[in-house]
Short mmCIF file of C-alpha atoms and ligand atoms in Angstrom, two decimals:
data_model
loop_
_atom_site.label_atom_id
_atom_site.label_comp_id
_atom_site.label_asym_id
_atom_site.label_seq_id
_atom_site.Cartn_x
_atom_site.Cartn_y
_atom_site.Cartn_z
CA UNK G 1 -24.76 21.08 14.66
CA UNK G 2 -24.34 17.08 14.34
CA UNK G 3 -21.39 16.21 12.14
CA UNK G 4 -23.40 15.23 8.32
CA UNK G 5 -21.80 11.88 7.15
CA UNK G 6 -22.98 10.69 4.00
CA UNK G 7 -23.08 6.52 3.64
CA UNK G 8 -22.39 5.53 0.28
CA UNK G 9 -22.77 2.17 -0.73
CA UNK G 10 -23.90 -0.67 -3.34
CA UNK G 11 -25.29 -3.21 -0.90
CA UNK G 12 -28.08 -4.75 -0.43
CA UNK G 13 -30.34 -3.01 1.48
CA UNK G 14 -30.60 -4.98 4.35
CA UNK G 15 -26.95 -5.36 4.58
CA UNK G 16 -27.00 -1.49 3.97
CA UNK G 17 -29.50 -1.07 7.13
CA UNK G 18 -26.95 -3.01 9.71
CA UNK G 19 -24.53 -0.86 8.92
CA UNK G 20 -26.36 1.97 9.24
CA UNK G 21 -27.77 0.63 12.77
CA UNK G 22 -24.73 -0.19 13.91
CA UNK G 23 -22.46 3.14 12.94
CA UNK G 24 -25.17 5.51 14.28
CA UNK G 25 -25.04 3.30 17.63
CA UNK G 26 -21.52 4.14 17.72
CA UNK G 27 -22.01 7.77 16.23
CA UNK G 28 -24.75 9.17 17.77
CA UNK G 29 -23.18 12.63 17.90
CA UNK G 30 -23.17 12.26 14.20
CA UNK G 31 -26.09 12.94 11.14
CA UNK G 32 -25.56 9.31 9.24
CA UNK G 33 -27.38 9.22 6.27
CA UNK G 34 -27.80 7.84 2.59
CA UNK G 35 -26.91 9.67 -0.68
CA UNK G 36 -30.41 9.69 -1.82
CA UNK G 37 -31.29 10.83 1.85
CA UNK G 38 -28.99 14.51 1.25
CA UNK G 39 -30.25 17.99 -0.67
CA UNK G 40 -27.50 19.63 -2.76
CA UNK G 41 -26.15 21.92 -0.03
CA UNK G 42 -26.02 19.07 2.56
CA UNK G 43 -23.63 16.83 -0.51
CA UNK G 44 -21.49 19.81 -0.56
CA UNK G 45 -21.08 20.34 2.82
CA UNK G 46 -19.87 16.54 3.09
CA UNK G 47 -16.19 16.32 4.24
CA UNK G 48 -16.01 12.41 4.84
CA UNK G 49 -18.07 9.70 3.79
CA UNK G 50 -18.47 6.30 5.09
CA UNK G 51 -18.37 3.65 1.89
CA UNK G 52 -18.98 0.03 1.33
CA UNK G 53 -18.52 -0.61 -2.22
CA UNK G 54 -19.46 2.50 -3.68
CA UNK G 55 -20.34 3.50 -7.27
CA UNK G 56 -17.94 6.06 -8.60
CA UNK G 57 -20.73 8.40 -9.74
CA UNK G 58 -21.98 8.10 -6.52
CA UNK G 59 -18.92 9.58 -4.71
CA UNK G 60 -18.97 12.00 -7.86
CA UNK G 61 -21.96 13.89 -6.17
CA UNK G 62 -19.70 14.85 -2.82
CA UNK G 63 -17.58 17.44 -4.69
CA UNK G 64 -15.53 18.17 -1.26
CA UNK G 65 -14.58 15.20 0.42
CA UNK G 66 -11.12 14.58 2.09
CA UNK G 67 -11.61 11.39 2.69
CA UNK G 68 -13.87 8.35 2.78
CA UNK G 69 -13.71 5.21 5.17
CA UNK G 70 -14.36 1.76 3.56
CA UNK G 71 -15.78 -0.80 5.93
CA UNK G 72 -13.43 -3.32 4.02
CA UNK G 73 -10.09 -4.00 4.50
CA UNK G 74 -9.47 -4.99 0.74
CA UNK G 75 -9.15 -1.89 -1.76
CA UNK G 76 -8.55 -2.96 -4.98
CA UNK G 77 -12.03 -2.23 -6.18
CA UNK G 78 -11.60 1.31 -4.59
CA UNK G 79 -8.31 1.65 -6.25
CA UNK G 80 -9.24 0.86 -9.59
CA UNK G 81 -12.41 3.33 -9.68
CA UNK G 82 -12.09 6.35 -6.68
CA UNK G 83 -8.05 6.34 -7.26
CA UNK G 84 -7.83 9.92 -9.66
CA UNK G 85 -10.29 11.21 -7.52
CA UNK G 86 -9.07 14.02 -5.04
CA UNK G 87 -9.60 12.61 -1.57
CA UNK G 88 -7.72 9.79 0.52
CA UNK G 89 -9.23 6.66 1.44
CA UNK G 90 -8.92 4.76 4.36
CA UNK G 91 -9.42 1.21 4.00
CA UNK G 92 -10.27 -1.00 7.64
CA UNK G 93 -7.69 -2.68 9.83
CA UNK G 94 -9.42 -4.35 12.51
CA UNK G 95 -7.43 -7.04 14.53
CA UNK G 96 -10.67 -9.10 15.18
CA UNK G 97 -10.35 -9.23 11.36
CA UNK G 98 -6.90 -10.16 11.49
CA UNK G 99 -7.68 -12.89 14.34
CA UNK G 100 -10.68 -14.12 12.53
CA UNK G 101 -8.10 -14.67 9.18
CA UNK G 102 -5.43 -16.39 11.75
CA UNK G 103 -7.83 -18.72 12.71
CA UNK G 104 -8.55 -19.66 9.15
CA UNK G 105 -5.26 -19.96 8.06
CA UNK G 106 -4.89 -22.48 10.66
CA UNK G 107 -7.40 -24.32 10.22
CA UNK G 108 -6.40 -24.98 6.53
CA UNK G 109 -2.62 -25.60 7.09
CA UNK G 110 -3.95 -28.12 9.68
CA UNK G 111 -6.08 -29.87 7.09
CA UNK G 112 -3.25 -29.84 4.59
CA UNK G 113 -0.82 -31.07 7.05
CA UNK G 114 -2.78 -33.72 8.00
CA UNK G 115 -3.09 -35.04 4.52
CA UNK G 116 -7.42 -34.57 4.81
CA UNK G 117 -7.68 -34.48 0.92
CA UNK G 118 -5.68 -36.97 0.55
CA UNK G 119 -7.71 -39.62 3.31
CA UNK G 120 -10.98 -38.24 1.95
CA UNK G 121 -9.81 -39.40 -1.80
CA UNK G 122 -8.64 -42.59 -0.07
CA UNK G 123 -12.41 -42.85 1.57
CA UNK G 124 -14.19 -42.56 -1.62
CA UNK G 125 -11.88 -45.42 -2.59
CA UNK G 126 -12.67 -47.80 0.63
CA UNK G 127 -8.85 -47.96 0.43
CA UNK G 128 -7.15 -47.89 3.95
CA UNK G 129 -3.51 -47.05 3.58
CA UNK G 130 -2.19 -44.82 6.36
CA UNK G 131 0.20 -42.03 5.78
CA UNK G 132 3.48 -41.17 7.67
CA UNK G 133 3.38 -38.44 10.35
CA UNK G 134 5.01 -35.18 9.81
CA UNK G 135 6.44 -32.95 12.64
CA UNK G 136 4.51 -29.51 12.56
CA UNK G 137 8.36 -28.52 12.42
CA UNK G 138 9.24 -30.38 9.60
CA UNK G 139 6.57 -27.98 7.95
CA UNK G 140 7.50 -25.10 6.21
CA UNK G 141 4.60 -22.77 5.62
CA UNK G 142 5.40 -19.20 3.86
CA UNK G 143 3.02 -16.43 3.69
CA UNK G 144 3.08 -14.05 0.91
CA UNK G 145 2.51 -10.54 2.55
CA UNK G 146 3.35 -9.86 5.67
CA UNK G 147 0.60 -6.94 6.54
CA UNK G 148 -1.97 -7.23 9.09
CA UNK G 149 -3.14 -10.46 8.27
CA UNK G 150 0.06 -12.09 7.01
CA UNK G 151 1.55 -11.76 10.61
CA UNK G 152 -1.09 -12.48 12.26
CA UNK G 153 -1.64 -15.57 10.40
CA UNK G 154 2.67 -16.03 10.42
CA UNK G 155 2.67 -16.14 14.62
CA UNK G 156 -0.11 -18.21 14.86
CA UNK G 157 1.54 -20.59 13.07
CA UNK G 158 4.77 -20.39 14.52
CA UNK G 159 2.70 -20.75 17.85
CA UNK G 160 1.42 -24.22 16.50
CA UNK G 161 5.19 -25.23 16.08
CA UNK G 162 5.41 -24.97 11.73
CA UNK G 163 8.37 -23.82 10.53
CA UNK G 164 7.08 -20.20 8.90
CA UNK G 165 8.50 -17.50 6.28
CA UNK G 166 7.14 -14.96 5.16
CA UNK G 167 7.38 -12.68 1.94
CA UNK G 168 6.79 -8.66 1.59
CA UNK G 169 7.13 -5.61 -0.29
CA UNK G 170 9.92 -4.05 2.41
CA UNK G 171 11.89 -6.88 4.54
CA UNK G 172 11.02 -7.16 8.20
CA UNK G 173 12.24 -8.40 10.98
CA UNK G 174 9.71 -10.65 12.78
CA UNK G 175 11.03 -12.64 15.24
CA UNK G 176 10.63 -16.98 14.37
CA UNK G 177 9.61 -15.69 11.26
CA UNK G 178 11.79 -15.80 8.31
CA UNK G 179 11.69 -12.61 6.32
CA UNK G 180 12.39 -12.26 2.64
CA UNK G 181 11.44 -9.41 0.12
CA UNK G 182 12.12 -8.60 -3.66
CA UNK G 183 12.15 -11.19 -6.57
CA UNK G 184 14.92 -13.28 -5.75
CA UNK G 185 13.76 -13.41 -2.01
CA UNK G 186 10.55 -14.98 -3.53
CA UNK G 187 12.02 -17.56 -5.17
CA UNK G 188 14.32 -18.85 -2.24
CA UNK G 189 10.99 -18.52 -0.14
CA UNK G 190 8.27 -20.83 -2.49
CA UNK G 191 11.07 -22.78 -3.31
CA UNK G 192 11.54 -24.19 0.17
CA UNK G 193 7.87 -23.96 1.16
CA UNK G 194 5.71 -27.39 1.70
CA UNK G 195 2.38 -24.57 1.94
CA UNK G 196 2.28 -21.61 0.68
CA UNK G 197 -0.32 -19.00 1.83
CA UNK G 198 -0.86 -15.90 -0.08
CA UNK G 199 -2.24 -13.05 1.72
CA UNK G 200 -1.15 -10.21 -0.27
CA UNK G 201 -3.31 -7.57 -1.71
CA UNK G 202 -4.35 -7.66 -5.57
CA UNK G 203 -2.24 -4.55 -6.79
CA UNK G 204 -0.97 -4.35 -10.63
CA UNK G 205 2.30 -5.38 -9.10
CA UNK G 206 0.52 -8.59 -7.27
CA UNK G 207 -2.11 -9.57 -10.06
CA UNK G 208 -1.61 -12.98 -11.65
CA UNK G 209 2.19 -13.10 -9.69
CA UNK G 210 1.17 -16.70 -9.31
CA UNK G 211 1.53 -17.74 -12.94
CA UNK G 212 3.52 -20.40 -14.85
CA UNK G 213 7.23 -19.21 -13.73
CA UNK G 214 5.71 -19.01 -10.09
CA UNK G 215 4.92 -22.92 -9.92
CA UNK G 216 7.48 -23.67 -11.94
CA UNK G 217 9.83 -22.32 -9.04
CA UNK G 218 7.43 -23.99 -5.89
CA UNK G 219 8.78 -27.09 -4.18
CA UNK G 220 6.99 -30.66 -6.23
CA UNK G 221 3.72 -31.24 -4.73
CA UNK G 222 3.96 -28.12 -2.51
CA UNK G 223 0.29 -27.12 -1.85
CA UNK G 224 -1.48 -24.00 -1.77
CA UNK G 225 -4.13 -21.75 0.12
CA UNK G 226 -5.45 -18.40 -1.60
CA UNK G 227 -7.02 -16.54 1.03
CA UNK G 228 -5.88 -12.72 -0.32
CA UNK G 229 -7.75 -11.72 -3.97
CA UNK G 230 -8.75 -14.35 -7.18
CA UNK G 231 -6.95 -12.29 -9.27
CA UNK G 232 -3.12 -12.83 -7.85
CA UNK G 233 -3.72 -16.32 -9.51
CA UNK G 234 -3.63 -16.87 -12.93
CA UNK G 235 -6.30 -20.09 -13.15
CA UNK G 236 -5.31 -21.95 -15.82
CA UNK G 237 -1.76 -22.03 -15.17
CA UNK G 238 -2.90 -23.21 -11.67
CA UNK G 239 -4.56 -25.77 -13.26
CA UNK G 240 -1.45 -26.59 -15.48
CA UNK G 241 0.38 -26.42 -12.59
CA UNK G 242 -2.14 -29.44 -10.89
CA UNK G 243 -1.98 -31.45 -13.61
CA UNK G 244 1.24 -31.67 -13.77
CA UNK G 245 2.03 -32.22 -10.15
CA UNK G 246 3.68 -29.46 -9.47
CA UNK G 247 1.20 -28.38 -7.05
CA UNK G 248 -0.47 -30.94 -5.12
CA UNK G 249 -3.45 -29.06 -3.86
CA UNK G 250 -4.78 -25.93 -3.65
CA UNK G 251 -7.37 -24.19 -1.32
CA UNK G 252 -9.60 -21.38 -2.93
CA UNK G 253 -11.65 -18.83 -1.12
CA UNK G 254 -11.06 -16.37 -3.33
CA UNK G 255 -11.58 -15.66 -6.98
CA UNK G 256 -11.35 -13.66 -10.04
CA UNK G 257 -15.47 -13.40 -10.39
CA UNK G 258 -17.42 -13.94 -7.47
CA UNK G 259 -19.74 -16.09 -7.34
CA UNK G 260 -17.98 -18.72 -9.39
CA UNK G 261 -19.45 -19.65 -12.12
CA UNK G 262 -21.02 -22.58 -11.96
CA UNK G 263 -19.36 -24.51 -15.12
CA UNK G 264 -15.89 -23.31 -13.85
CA UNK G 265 -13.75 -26.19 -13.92
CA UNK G 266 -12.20 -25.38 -10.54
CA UNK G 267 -15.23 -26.85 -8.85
CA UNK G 268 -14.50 -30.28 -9.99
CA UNK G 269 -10.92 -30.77 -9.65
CA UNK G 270 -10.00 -33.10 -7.00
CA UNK G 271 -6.98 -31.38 -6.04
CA UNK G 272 -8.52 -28.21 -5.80
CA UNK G 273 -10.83 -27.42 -2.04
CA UNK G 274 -13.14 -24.55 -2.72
CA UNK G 275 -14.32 -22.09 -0.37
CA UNK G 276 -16.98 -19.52 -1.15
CA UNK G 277 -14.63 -16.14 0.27
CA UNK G 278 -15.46 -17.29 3.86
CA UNK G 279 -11.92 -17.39 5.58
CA UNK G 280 -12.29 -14.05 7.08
CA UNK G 281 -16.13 -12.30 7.26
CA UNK G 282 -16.11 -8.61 8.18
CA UNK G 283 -17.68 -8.42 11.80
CA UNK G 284 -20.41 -5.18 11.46
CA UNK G 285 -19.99 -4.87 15.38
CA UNK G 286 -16.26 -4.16 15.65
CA UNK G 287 -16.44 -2.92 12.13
CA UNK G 288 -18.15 -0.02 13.24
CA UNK G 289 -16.47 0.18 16.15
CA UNK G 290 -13.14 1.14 14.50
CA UNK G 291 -14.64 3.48 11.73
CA UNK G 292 -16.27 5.48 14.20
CA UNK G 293 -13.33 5.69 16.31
CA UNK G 294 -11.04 7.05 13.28
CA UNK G 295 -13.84 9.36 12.58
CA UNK G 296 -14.49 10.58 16.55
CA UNK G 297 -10.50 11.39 16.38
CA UNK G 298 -11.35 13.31 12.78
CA UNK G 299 -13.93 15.40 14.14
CA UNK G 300 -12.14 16.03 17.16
CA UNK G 301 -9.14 17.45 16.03
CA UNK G 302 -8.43 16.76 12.17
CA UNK G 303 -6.34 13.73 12.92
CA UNK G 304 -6.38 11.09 9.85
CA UNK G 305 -6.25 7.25 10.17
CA UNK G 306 -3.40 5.72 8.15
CA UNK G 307 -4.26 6.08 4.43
CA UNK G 308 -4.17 4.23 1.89
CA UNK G 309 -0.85 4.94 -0.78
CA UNK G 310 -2.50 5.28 -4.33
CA UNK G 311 0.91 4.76 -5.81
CA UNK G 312 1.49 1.07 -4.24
CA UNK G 313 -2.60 0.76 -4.59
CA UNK G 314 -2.83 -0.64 -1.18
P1 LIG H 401 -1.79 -5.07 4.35
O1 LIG H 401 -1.71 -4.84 5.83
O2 LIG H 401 -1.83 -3.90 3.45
O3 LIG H 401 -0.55 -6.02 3.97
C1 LIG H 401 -0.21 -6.32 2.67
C2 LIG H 401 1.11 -7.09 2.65
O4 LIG H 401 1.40 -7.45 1.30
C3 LIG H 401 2.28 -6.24 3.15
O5 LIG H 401 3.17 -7.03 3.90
C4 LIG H 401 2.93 -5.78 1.85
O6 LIG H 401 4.32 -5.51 1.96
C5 LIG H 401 2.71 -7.00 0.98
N1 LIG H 401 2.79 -6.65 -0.44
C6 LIG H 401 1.98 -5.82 -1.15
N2 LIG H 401 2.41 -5.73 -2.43
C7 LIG H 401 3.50 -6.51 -2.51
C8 LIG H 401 4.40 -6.84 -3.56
N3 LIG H 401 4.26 -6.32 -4.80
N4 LIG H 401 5.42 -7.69 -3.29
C9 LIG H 401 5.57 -8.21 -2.06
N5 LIG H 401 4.77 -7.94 -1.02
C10 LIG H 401 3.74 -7.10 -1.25
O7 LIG H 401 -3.07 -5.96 4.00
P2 LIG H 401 -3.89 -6.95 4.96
O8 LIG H 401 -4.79 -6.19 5.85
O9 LIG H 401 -2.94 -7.92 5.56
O10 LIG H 401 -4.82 -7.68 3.89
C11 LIG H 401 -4.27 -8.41 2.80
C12 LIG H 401 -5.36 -8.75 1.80
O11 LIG H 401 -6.20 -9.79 2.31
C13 LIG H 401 -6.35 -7.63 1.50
O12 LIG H 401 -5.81 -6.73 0.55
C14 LIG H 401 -7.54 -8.38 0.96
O13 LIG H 401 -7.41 -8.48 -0.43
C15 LIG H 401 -7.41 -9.77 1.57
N6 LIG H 401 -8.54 -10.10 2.47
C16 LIG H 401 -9.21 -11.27 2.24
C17 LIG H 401 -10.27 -11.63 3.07
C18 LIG H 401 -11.01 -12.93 2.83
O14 LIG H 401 -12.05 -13.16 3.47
N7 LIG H 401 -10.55 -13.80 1.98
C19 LIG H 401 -10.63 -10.81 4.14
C20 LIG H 401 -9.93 -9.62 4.34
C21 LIG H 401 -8.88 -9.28 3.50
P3 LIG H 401 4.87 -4.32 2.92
O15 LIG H 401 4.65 -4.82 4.32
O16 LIG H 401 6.29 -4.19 2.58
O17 LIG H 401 4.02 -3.12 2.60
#
């Protein structure tokens, strides 16, 4: 009999329908199908579950799951609603992802290092007054977590010639890559930084660590790209923090409510570049591609991908 894998998700439909397409492409050994598509028996039978944003009553009607896969590598919605519940959840780590994210990371380091906000304010102004060069070396970057796409993001950098830390839970050793952890190993690391990257996840340890003390302890005019979760920042002391120079620009891709609204200030403020959560799209193809692999070992013989820990809640 085909292995029964429910899909639970809250999607759009047609968003629902590619991935659908593309996991039973990779799964065709397996029965892929949508809650609403299962009897009662089939729900119960349901050991795993494939999930892309899922409602919580939802996953309520699949009384004996073990586990469910996210398509996403960010959990913190999962966290907060499927946590209690008794199976594991396994979030994405794809290193197209992680590739996709190095890419942006560079581009945006490269368009803070070479002072573009700064020459496009200058433009609007017809003023022509050229700004001394700085040595990629002579640029520190740090990036705040050091997971999948933090060191991704770190080497690619360090390939490019900045000068790179980086900042995590547990301390590594990465080689050309500075390592700190722990409180005080975050304040020798912003305090030194010219850009600082944050791509850690939003956990109740991470939310709003980017607050009042935080910029008060960043290097003057250091700038800053928010490519993890909204929610790590704490907006109007980031705008504080603008205003009074102690950051000289930030990058946003990512915020608390998404869509931003559109009378948020944020839009507006010169010193502020706005991105609507594009640094690192989700590619369905390899997407799949990984999901169905954890699940082919799973069905094969019961082995689990890494989970995720519900006590760090990531
Ligand atoms: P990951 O592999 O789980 O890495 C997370 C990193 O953050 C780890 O180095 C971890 O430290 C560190 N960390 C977590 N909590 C910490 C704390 N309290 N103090 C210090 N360090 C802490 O995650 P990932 O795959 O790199 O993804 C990171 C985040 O990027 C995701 O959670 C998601 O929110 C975001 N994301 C954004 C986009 C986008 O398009 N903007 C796309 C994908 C993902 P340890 O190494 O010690 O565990």
């Amino acid at each position: 009999m085909r292995s029964l894998i429910p899909f639970v998700h809250q999607i759009d439909s047609q968003e629902a329908d590619e991935w659908l397409g593309a996991l039973r492409g990779q799964l065709p050994d397996c029965d892929i199908r949508l809650l609403n598509q299962l009897t009662e028996q089939e729900k119960a039978r349901a050991e795993l579950a494939i999930v892309a944003n899922p409602l919580p009553a939802d996953v309520a009607q699949l009384p004996n799951l073990k586990w469910v896969h996210s398509v996403w590598a960010g959990v913190e919605g999962m966290m907060a609603e499927l946590a209690h519940m008794p199976f594991d959840i396994v979030r994405l780590v794809d290193s197209n992802l992680a590739q996709t994210m190095s890419e942006a990371v560079l581009a945006w380091v490269m368009y803070l290092h070479r002072d573009m906000p700064r020459y496009r304010t200058q433009q609007a102004l017809a003023q022509w007054q050229q700004l001394p060069y700085v040595e990629p070396g002579d640029r520190h970057v740090v990036i705040l977590g050091l997971g999948e796409l933090g060191q991704k993001s770190a080497s690619r950098l360090a390939e490019n010639g900045f000068r790179i830390s980086g900042w995590s839970r547990s301390l590594k050793t990465i080689s050309g890559i500075r390592c700190y952890a722990g409180e005080q190993g975050l304040a020798e690391a912003i305090g030194q930084a010219d850009i600082i990257v944050n791509l850690l996840p939003l956990t109740a340890e991470t939310k709003g660590i980017m607050n009042t003390a935080f910029f008060a302890g960043v290097k003057q005019g250091a700038s800053l790209i928010n490519f993890g979760r909204g929610a790590t920042i704490n907006e109007s002391d980031l705008l504080q923090a603008l205003a009074e120079d102690l950051v000289g620009h930030a990058v946003l891709d990512v915020f608390e409510q998404e869509p931003l609204a559109a009378d948020s200030e944020l839009w507006s403020n010169p010193n502020i570049t706005l991105l609507p959560h594009i640094s690192a799209p989700t590619s369905v193809s390899t997407a799949s591609l990984i999901v169905a692999g954890n699940v082919k070992n799973y069905l094969a013989d019961g082995t689990m991908p890494q989970v995720v820990d519900k006590q760090r809640g990531y």
